[in-house]
Amino acid sequence: MRETRPLHEARTEAAKTLPRQRRNSDESQRHLIDATISAIYKHGFHEATAQRISEEAGLSAGNIHYHFGSKDELFAAAMRQLMSDISDTLVYELGKADTPLARAHAIIHANLSERLYSHRNCFVWLQFWSETARSEELARLERINAQRFHRNLLDALSKLLPRNEAEQVAKELVAMVDGLWIRKAQDNASITPQAARTLVFAYLDRRLGSAAQTG
Amino acid sequence: MRETRPLHEARTEAAKTLPRQRRNSDESQRHLIDATISAIYKHGFHEATAQRISEEAGLSAGNIHYHFGSKDELFAAAMRQLMSDISDTLVYELGKADTPLARAHAIIHANLSERLYSHRNCFVWLQFWSETARSEELARLERINAQRFHRNLLDALSKLLPRNEAEQVAKELVAMVDGLWIRKAQDNASITPQAARTLVFAYLDRRLGSAAQTG
């Protein structure tokens, strides 16, 4: 959790040491995953067909079955990729944080960073959100992601507030950040990452102030 | 805005005085709209086929074209129905509110009422949210709804806070309520309407307290 270099660099390093065949396979998988995210962004979840995804990846449609078994598996891999991007950003932001308040800010910052709080990312995530009712695997991934966000916040806030207050603030923050993702997914121009962070940080600072007075 | 009787009762009264033919047509339309909402809840937006909707309504599929012209029109009518339910509940809640704070509470209450803050309603709304990128009409309706929520809150809050503070609080509240809708859409058991209202009311009361201190 103290790695300050973005993880994707470390990954690229590791990839160079893999045998060529394995590396090519990993690259095709990664191409297909990136193409899936692009296709969902361009056409929406239900119009992101195997044909469109493979075209986007510059590979034949058979690659989806070869590498993932099924389109459902590929979609799950794409959602895991988005979650892993969030993790990487979180690890990077936490690497710079050395107090509980800085850790809480880092967790929020990661979710509202220029890299993740983009129209593309929020839109694709909204598409996954709306699919979790019909896919047990997507629902499971979504729960893991939501629980991780909530738990990380709670850990940081518990060092700043009594436990029941920390629980409350964590719930409020999660709801607020989810709502901001929805807003960005709907309309890119509605709010910038900077403005979203300012909104939530100001909220948190005031909340900690008033909780400290009453707590 | 002072009507305290739920509007659907007033509508039923009005319907009784319409000629029978018009009434039957209105009833078929309403059946199809209700069936659309049910079909989206059961199967998701993309699996809510004309066949499933007409079966759910107990009518033949031709009725969709006869009454709405197309399935897209029917979906837009279903979204307008959900918006109209929100309006009706809002009018009902505002009818009981006689101070700016009570009005702000009423607006939040309407969005987190037992009737509207149900798994079904939040789930179907999430489906519409995820479709607004591909449908200009659904996007337009969503904007109207979001603007109405924001403006109503802002009107009430502007009587309690300086304008720029009111703007800020309104944005925070909208994000929080949207996030709570997402949470409910994902998992009905995650939070009750009562718990959601308690969360947001507690937030607003503290927020008004601290804004009054600083403002």
Tab-separated table of N, CA, C and O in Angstrom, chain B residues 106-187:
chain	number	residue	atom	x	y	z
B	106	ALA	N	-39.863	18.438	2.674
B	106	ALA	CA	-40.930	17.833	1.861
B	106	ALA	C	-40.381	17.353	0.507
B	106	ALA	O	-40.748	16.280	0.026
B	107	ILE	N	-39.500	18.151	-0.075
B	107	ILE	CA	-38.940	17.795	-1.390
B	107	ILE	C	-38.083	16.526	-1.266
B	107	ILE	O	-38.152	15.623	-2.096
B	108	ILE	N	-37.286	16.472	-0.200
B	108	ILE	CA	-36.470	15.270	0.037
B	108	ILE	C	-37.379	14.082	0.365
B	108	ILE	O	-37.209	12.981	-0.161
B	109	HIS	N	-38.368	14.347	1.249
B	109	HIS	CA	-39.293	13.286	1.642
B	109	HIS	C	-39.957	12.652	0.413
B	109	HIS	O	-40.047	11.429	0.296
B	110	ALA	N	-40.394	13.502	-0.528
B	110	ALA	CA	-41.074	12.980	-1.723
B	110	ALA	C	-40.159	12.004	-2.467
B	110	ALA	O	-40.602	10.933	-2.892
B	111	ASN	N	-38.894	12.364	-2.596
B	111	ASN	CA	-37.960	11.511	-3.332
B	111	ASN	C	-37.554	10.261	-2.558
B	111	ASN	O	-36.989	9.336	-3.146
B	112	LEU	N	-37.778	10.268	-1.248
B	112	LEU	CA	-37.391	9.111	-0.432
B	112	LEU	C	-38.609	8.565	0.328
B	112	LEU	O	-38.479	7.985	1.401
B	113	SER	N	-39.794	8.767	-0.259
B	113	SER	CA	-41.025	8.293	0.380
B	113	SER	C	-41.167	6.790	0.191
B	113	SER	O	-40.572	6.196	-0.709
B	114	GLU	N	-41.999	6.180	1.054
B	114	GLU	CA	-42.260	4.735	0.934
B	114	GLU	C	-42.744	4.391	-0.477
B	114	GLU	O	-42.387	3.355	-1.022
B	115	ARG	N	-43.556	5.276	-1.043
B	115	ARG	CA	-44.153	4.984	-2.347
B	115	ARG	C	-43.113	5.024	-3.471
B	115	ARG	O	-43.101	4.167	-4.353
B	116	LEU	N	-42.229	6.040	-3.456
B	116	LEU	CA	-41.294	6.212	-4.578
B	116	LEU	C	-39.945	5.547	-4.345
B	116	LEU	O	-39.306	5.093	-5.290
B	117	TYR	N	-39.507	5.528	-3.100
B	117	TYR	CA	-38.182	4.971	-2.823
B	117	TYR	C	-38.324	3.465	-2.596
B	117	TYR	O	-38.043	2.928	-1.534
B	118	SER	N	-38.824	2.808	-3.623
B	118	SER	CA	-39.001	1.351	-3.599
B	118	SER	C	-37.955	0.745	-4.530
B	118	SER	O	-37.418	1.433	-5.407
B	119	HIS	N	-37.691	-0.536	-4.330
B	119	HIS	CA	-36.725	-1.211	-5.195
B	119	HIS	C	-37.159	-1.106	-6.653
B	119	HIS	O	-36.373	-0.787	-7.538
B	120	ARG	N	-38.451	-1.350	-6.873
B	120	ARG	CA	-38.998	-1.313	-8.226
B	120	ARG	C	-38.762	0.036	-8.892
B	120	ARG	O	-38.237	0.121	-10.009
B	121	ASN	N	-39.147	1.098	-8.203
B	121	ASN	CA	-39.043	2.429	-8.773
B	121	ASN	C	-37.590	2.829	-9.043
B	121	ASN	O	-37.260	3.350	-10.107
B	122	CYS	N	-36.719	2.575	-8.057
B	122	CYS	CA	-35.310	2.958	-8.207
B	122	CYS	C	-34.652	2.127	-9.294
B	122	CYS	O	-33.850	2.639	-10.084
B	123	PHE	N	-35.003	0.844	-9.354
B	123	PHE	CA	-34.421	-0.024	-10.378
B	123	PHE	C	-34.842	0.428	-11.778
B	123	PHE	O	-33.999	0.549	-12.684
B	124	VAL	N	-36.124	0.692	-11.952
B	124	VAL	CA	-36.618	1.106	-13.280
B	124	VAL	C	-35.999	2.453	-13.666
B	124	VAL	O	-35.593	2.663	-14.803
B	125	TRP	N	-35.890	3.335	-12.692
B	125	TRP	CA	-35.274	4.638	-12.971
B	125	TRP	C	-33.815	4.471	-13.389
B	125	TRP	O	-33.338	5.139	-14.312
B	126	LEU	N	-33.097	3.578	-12.721
B	126	LEU	CA	-31.705	3.296	-13.099
B	126	LEU	C	-31.629	2.804	-14.551
B	126	LEU	O	-30.731	3.185	-15.307
B	127	GLN	N	-32.597	1.985	-14.944
B	127	GLN	CA	-32.629	1.509	-16.328
B	127	GLN	C	-32.807	2.687	-17.292
B	127	GLN	O	-32.148	2.769	-18.317
B	128	PHE	N	-33.699	3.610	-16.942
B	128	PHE	CA	-33.883	4.790	-17.792
B	128	PHE	C	-32.614	5.641	-17.820
B	128	PHE	O	-32.200	6.108	-18.878
B	129	TRP	N	-32.020	5.846	-16.630
B	129	TRP	CA	-30.766	6.595	-16.564
B	129	TRP	C	-29.754	6.034	-17.565
B	129	TRP	O	-29.085	6.770	-18.272
B	130	SER	N	-29.644	4.717	-17.598
B	130	SER	CA	-28.595	4.122	-18.424
B	130	SER	C	-28.962	4.157	-19.905
B	130	SER	O	-28.133	3.876	-20.760
B	131	GLU	N	-30.198	4.530	-20.215
B	131	GLU	CA	-30.634	4.614	-21.617
B	131	GLU	C	-30.609	6.029	-22.171
B	131	GLU	O	-30.805	6.222	-23.371
B	132	THR	N	-30.397	7.017	-21.306
B	132	THR	CA	-30.519	8.403	-21.777
B	132	THR	C	-29.455	8.757	-22.815
B	132	THR	O	-29.650	9.683	-23.589
B	133	ALA	N	-28.350	8.008	-22.842
B	133	ALA	CA	-27.314	8.302	-23.838
B	133	ALA	C	-27.796	7.969	-25.249
B	133	ALA	O	-27.326	8.558	-26.214
B	134	ARG	N	-28.702	7.018	-25.353
B	134	ARG	CA	-29.109	6.572	-26.682
B	134	ARG	C	-30.489	7.080	-27.090
B	134	ARG	O	-30.930	6.847	-28.206
B	135	SER	N	-31.178	7.758	-26.194
B	135	SER	CA	-32.496	8.276	-26.539
B	135	SER	C	-32.580	9.753	-26.174
B	135	SER	O	-32.531	10.123	-25.000
B	136	GLU	N	-32.715	10.593	-27.205
B	136	GLU	CA	-32.791	12.039	-26.994
B	136	GLU	C	-33.995	12.379	-26.116
B	136	GLU	O	-33.909	13.242	-25.244
B	137	GLU	N	-35.097	11.666	-26.331
B	137	GLU	CA	-36.318	11.974	-25.576
B	137	GLU	C	-36.165	11.585	-24.103
B	137	GLU	O	-36.537	12.353	-23.214
B	138	LEU	N	-35.591	10.413	-23.837
B	138	LEU	CA	-35.378	10.014	-22.439
B	138	LEU	C	-34.389	10.972	-21.768
B	138	LEU	O	-34.560	11.335	-20.602
B	139	ALA	N	-33.373	11.397	-22.510
B	139	ALA	CA	-32.396	12.332	-21.950
B	139	ALA	C	-33.064	13.664	-21.601
B	139	ALA	O	-32.799	14.254	-20.551
B	140	ARG	N	-33.942	14.122	-22.499
B	140	ARG	CA	-34.660	15.381	-22.274
B	140	ARG	C	-35.522	15.280	-21.007
B	140	ARG	O	-35.521	16.182	-20.166
B	141	LEU	N	-36.231	14.166	-20.879
B	141	LEU	CA	-37.086	13.977	-19.702
B	141	LEU	C	-36.243	13.933	-18.433
B	141	LEU	O	-36.597	14.524	-17.411
B	142	GLU	N	-35.112	13.245	-18.516
B	142	GLU	CA	-34.239	13.130	-17.338
B	142	GLU	C	-33.739	14.513	-16.914
B	142	GLU	O	-33.706	14.833	-15.728
B	143	ARG	N	-33.379	15.337	-17.913
B	143	ARG	CA	-32.912	16.695	-17.595
B	143	ARG	C	-34.012	17.513	-16.914
B	143	ARG	O	-33.765	18.216	-15.939
B	144	ILE	N	-35.225	17.406	-17.456
B	144	ILE	CA	-36.345	18.137	-16.850
B	144	ILE	C	-36.513	17.720	-15.389
B	144	ILE	O	-36.651	18.536	-14.489
B	145	ASN	N	-36.459	16.412	-15.156
B	145	ASN	CA	-36.651	15.901	-13.804
B	145	ASN	C	-35.544	16.376	-12.863
B	145	ASN	O	-35.806	16.837	-11.750
B	146	ALA	N	-34.301	16.281	-13.332
B	146	ALA	CA	-33.159	16.672	-12.496
B	146	ALA	C	-33.211	18.172	-12.203
B	146	ALA	O	-32.976	18.609	-11.070
B	147	GLN	N	-33.553	18.968	-13.233
B	147	GLN	CA	-33.615	20.419	-13.041
B	147	GLN	C	-34.726	20.807	-12.073
B	147	GLN	O	-34.559	21.697	-11.251
B	148	ARG	N	-35.844	20.098	-12.183
B	148	ARG	CA	-36.968	20.390	-11.291
B	148	ARG	C	-36.592	20.116	-9.836
B	148	ARG	O	-36.861	20.922	-8.946
B	149	PHE	N	-35.954	18.975	-9.606
B	149	PHE	CA	-35.523	18.600	-8.251
B	149	PHE	C	-34.560	19.659	-7.709
B	149	PHE	O	-34.708	20.158	-6.587
B	150	HIS	N	-33.568	20.013	-8.531
B	150	HIS	CA	-32.567	20.984	-8.112
B	150	HIS	C	-33.197	22.346	-7.839
B	150	HIS	O	-32.924	22.982	-6.825
B	151	ARG	N	-34.074	22.787	-8.738
B	151	ARG	CA	-34.665	24.131	-8.613
B	151	ARG	C	-35.591	24.223	-7.395
B	151	ARG	O	-35.575	25.198	-6.657
B	152	ASN	N	-36.388	23.166	-7.185
B	152	ASN	CA	-37.271	23.160	-6.013
B	152	ASN	C	-36.467	23.258	-4.724
B	152	ASN	O	-36.807	24.016	-3.819
B	153	LEU	N	-35.398	22.476	-4.651
B	153	LEU	CA	-34.544	22.521	-3.459
B	153	LEU	C	-33.932	23.902	-3.292
B	153	LEU	O	-33.915	24.460	-2.191
B	154	LEU	N	-33.444	24.440	-4.403
B	154	LEU	CA	-32.779	25.739	-4.360
B	154	LEU	C	-33.745	26.832	-3.895
B	154	LEU	O	-33.371	27.695	-3.090
B	155	ASP	N	-34.984	26.799	-4.393
B	155	ASP	CA	-35.987	27.786	-3.969
B	155	ASP	C	-36.170	27.751	-2.455
B	155	ASP	O	-36.189	28.791	-1.799
B	156	ALA	N	-36.310	26.543	-1.915
B	156	ALA	CA	-36.535	26.422	-0.466
B	156	ALA	C	-35.288	26.846	0.306
B	156	ALA	O	-35.372	27.594	1.286
B	157	LEU	N	-34.118	26.398	-0.149
B	157	LEU	CA	-32.876	26.662	0.589
B	157	LEU	C	-32.475	28.137	0.515
B	157	LEU	O	-31.837	28.663	1.429
B	158	SER	N	-32.865	28.810	-0.580
B	158	SER	CA	-32.490	30.220	-0.750
B	158	SER	C	-33.134	31.105	0.316
B	158	SER	O	-32.674	32.225	0.554
B	159	LYS	N	-34.198	30.614	0.914
B	159	LYS	CA	-34.846	31.390	1.993
B	159	LYS	C	-34.195	31.102	3.347
B	159	LYS	O	-34.523	31.716	4.356
B	160	LEU	N	-33.270	30.137	3.356
B	160	LEU	CA	-32.616	29.740	4.614
B	160	LEU	C	-31.134	30.101	4.640
B	160	LEU	O	-30.531	30.145	5.708
B	161	LEU	N	-30.557	30.296	3.464
B	161	LEU	CA	-29.104	30.455	3.348
B	161	LEU	C	-28.785	31.504	2.286
B	161	LEU	O	-29.611	31.745	1.407
B	162	PRO	N	-27.570	32.096	2.365
B	162	PRO	CA	-27.143	32.945	1.243
B	162	PRO	C	-27.146	32.117	-0.046
B	162	PRO	O	-26.921	30.903	-0.004
B	163	ARG	N	-27.379	32.796	-1.175
B	163	ARG	CA	-27.580	32.112	-2.455
B	163	ARG	C	-26.472	31.108	-2.802
B	163	ARG	O	-26.742	29.989	-3.226
B	164	ASN	N	-25.197	31.509	-2.640
B	164	ASN	CA	-24.114	30.604	-3.055
B	164	ASN	C	-24.038	29.377	-2.138
B	164	ASN	O	-23.758	28.273	-2.586
B	165	GLU	N	-24.354	29.577	-0.843
B	165	GLU	CA	-24.419	28.425	0.072
B	165	GLU	C	-25.581	27.501	-0.320
B	165	GLU	O	-25.459	26.282	-0.314
B	166	ALA	N	-26.715	28.127	-0.656
B	166	ALA	CA	-27.903	27.349	-1.036
B	166	ALA	C	-27.610	26.511	-2.284
B	166	ALA	O	-27.989	25.335	-2.365
B	167	GLU	N	-26.905	27.102	-3.249
B	167	GLU	CA	-26.496	26.394	-4.469
B	167	GLU	C	-25.686	25.155	-4.114
B	167	GLU	O	-25.899	24.072	-4.662
B	168	GLN	N	-24.733	25.359	-3.212
B	168	GLN	CA	-23.830	24.298	-2.806
B	168	GLN	C	-24.601	23.163	-2.110
B	168	GLN	O	-24.433	21.988	-2.439
B	169	VAL	N	-25.445	23.525	-1.168
B	169	VAL	CA	-26.207	22.517	-0.402
B	169	VAL	C	-27.147	21.759	-1.342
B	169	VAL	O	-27.297	20.537	-1.234
B	170	ALA	N	-27.766	22.482	-2.279
B	170	ALA	CA	-28.675	21.816	-3.217
B	170	ALA	C	-27.914	20.758	-4.023
B	170	ALA	O	-28.388	19.632	-4.202
B	171	LYS	N	-26.703	21.109	-4.506
B	171	LYS	CA	-25.901	20.140	-5.269
B	171	LYS	C	-25.552	18.911	-4.429
B	171	LYS	O	-25.607	17.781	-4.907
B	172	GLU	N	-25.158	19.160	-3.181
B	172	GLU	CA	-24.801	18.049	-2.298
B	172	GLU	C	-26.007	17.133	-2.069
B	172	GLU	O	-25.889	15.908	-2.101
B	173	LEU	N	-27.175	17.763	-1.851
B	173	LEU	CA	-28.386	16.971	-1.582
B	173	LEU	C	-28.794	16.149	-2.802
B	173	LEU	O	-29.171	14.983	-2.674
B	174	VAL	N	-28.731	16.768	-3.980
B	174	VAL	CA	-29.114	16.039	-5.198
B	174	VAL	C	-28.187	14.833	-5.381
B	174	VAL	O	-28.645	13.713	-5.651
B	175	ALA	N	-26.873	15.051	-5.209
B	175	ALA	CA	-25.926	13.941	-5.363
B	175	ALA	C	-26.219	12.837	-4.359
B	175	ALA	O	-26.214	11.647	-4.697
B	176	MET	N	-26.513	13.244	-3.116
B	176	MET	CA	-26.756	12.243	-2.074
B	176	MET	C	-28.014	11.420	-2.368
B	176	MET	O	-28.014	10.195	-2.254
B	177	VAL	N	-29.084	12.109	-2.766
B	177	VAL	CA	-30.346	11.402	-3.049
B	177	VAL	C	-30.170	10.486	-4.279
B	177	VAL	O	-30.616	9.341	-4.268
B	178	ASP	N	-29.496	10.976	-5.328
B	178	ASP	CA	-29.237	10.121	-6.498
B	178	ASP	C	-28.446	8.872	-6.078
B	178	ASP	O	-28.737	7.763	-6.519
B	179	GLY	N	-27.433	9.080	-5.241
B	179	GLY	CA	-26.631	7.948	-4.766
B	179	GLY	C	-27.466	6.952	-3.976
B	179	GLY	O	-27.287	5.738	-4.100
B	180	LEU	N	-28.397	7.459	-3.168
B	180	LEU	CA	-29.265	6.563	-2.393
B	180	LEU	C	-30.214	5.797	-3.311
B	180	LEU	O	-30.543	4.638	-3.046
B	181	TRP	N	-30.651	6.414	-4.400
B	181	TRP	CA	-31.489	5.713	-5.387
B	181	TRP	C	-30.700	4.568	-6.015
B	181	TRP	O	-31.219	3.465	-6.204
B	182	ILE	N	-29.444	4.827	-6.346
B	182	ILE	CA	-28.591	3.782	-6.907
B	182	ILE	C	-28.452	2.621	-5.927
B	182	ILE	O	-28.539	1.457	-6.288
B	183	ARG	N	-28.238	2.977	-4.653
B	183	ARG	CA	-28.033	1.921	-3.667
B	183	ARG	C	-29.276	1.038	-3.556
B	183	ARG	O	-29.191	-0.187	-3.517
B	184	LYS	N	-30.446	1.690	-3.521
B	184	LYS	CA	-31.712	0.958	-3.426
B	184	LYS	C	-31.943	0.112	-4.687
B	184	LYS	O	-32.441	-1.007	-4.602
B	185	ALA	N	-31.600	0.668	-5.840
B	185	ALA	CA	-31.772	-0.064	-7.101
B	185	ALA	C	-30.931	-1.337	-7.086
B	185	ALA	O	-31.338	-2.374	-7.607
B	186	GLN	N	-29.742	-1.267	-6.495
B	186	GLN	CA	-28.838	-2.412	-6.440
B	186	GLN	C	-29.328	-3.469	-5.477
B	186	GLN	O	-29.216	-4.652	-5.738
B	187	ASP	N	-29.795	-3.017	-4.327
B	187	ASP	CA	-30.076	-3.971	-3.252
B	187	ASP	C	-31.177	-3.403	-2.370
B	187	ASP	O	-30.957	-2.477	-1.596
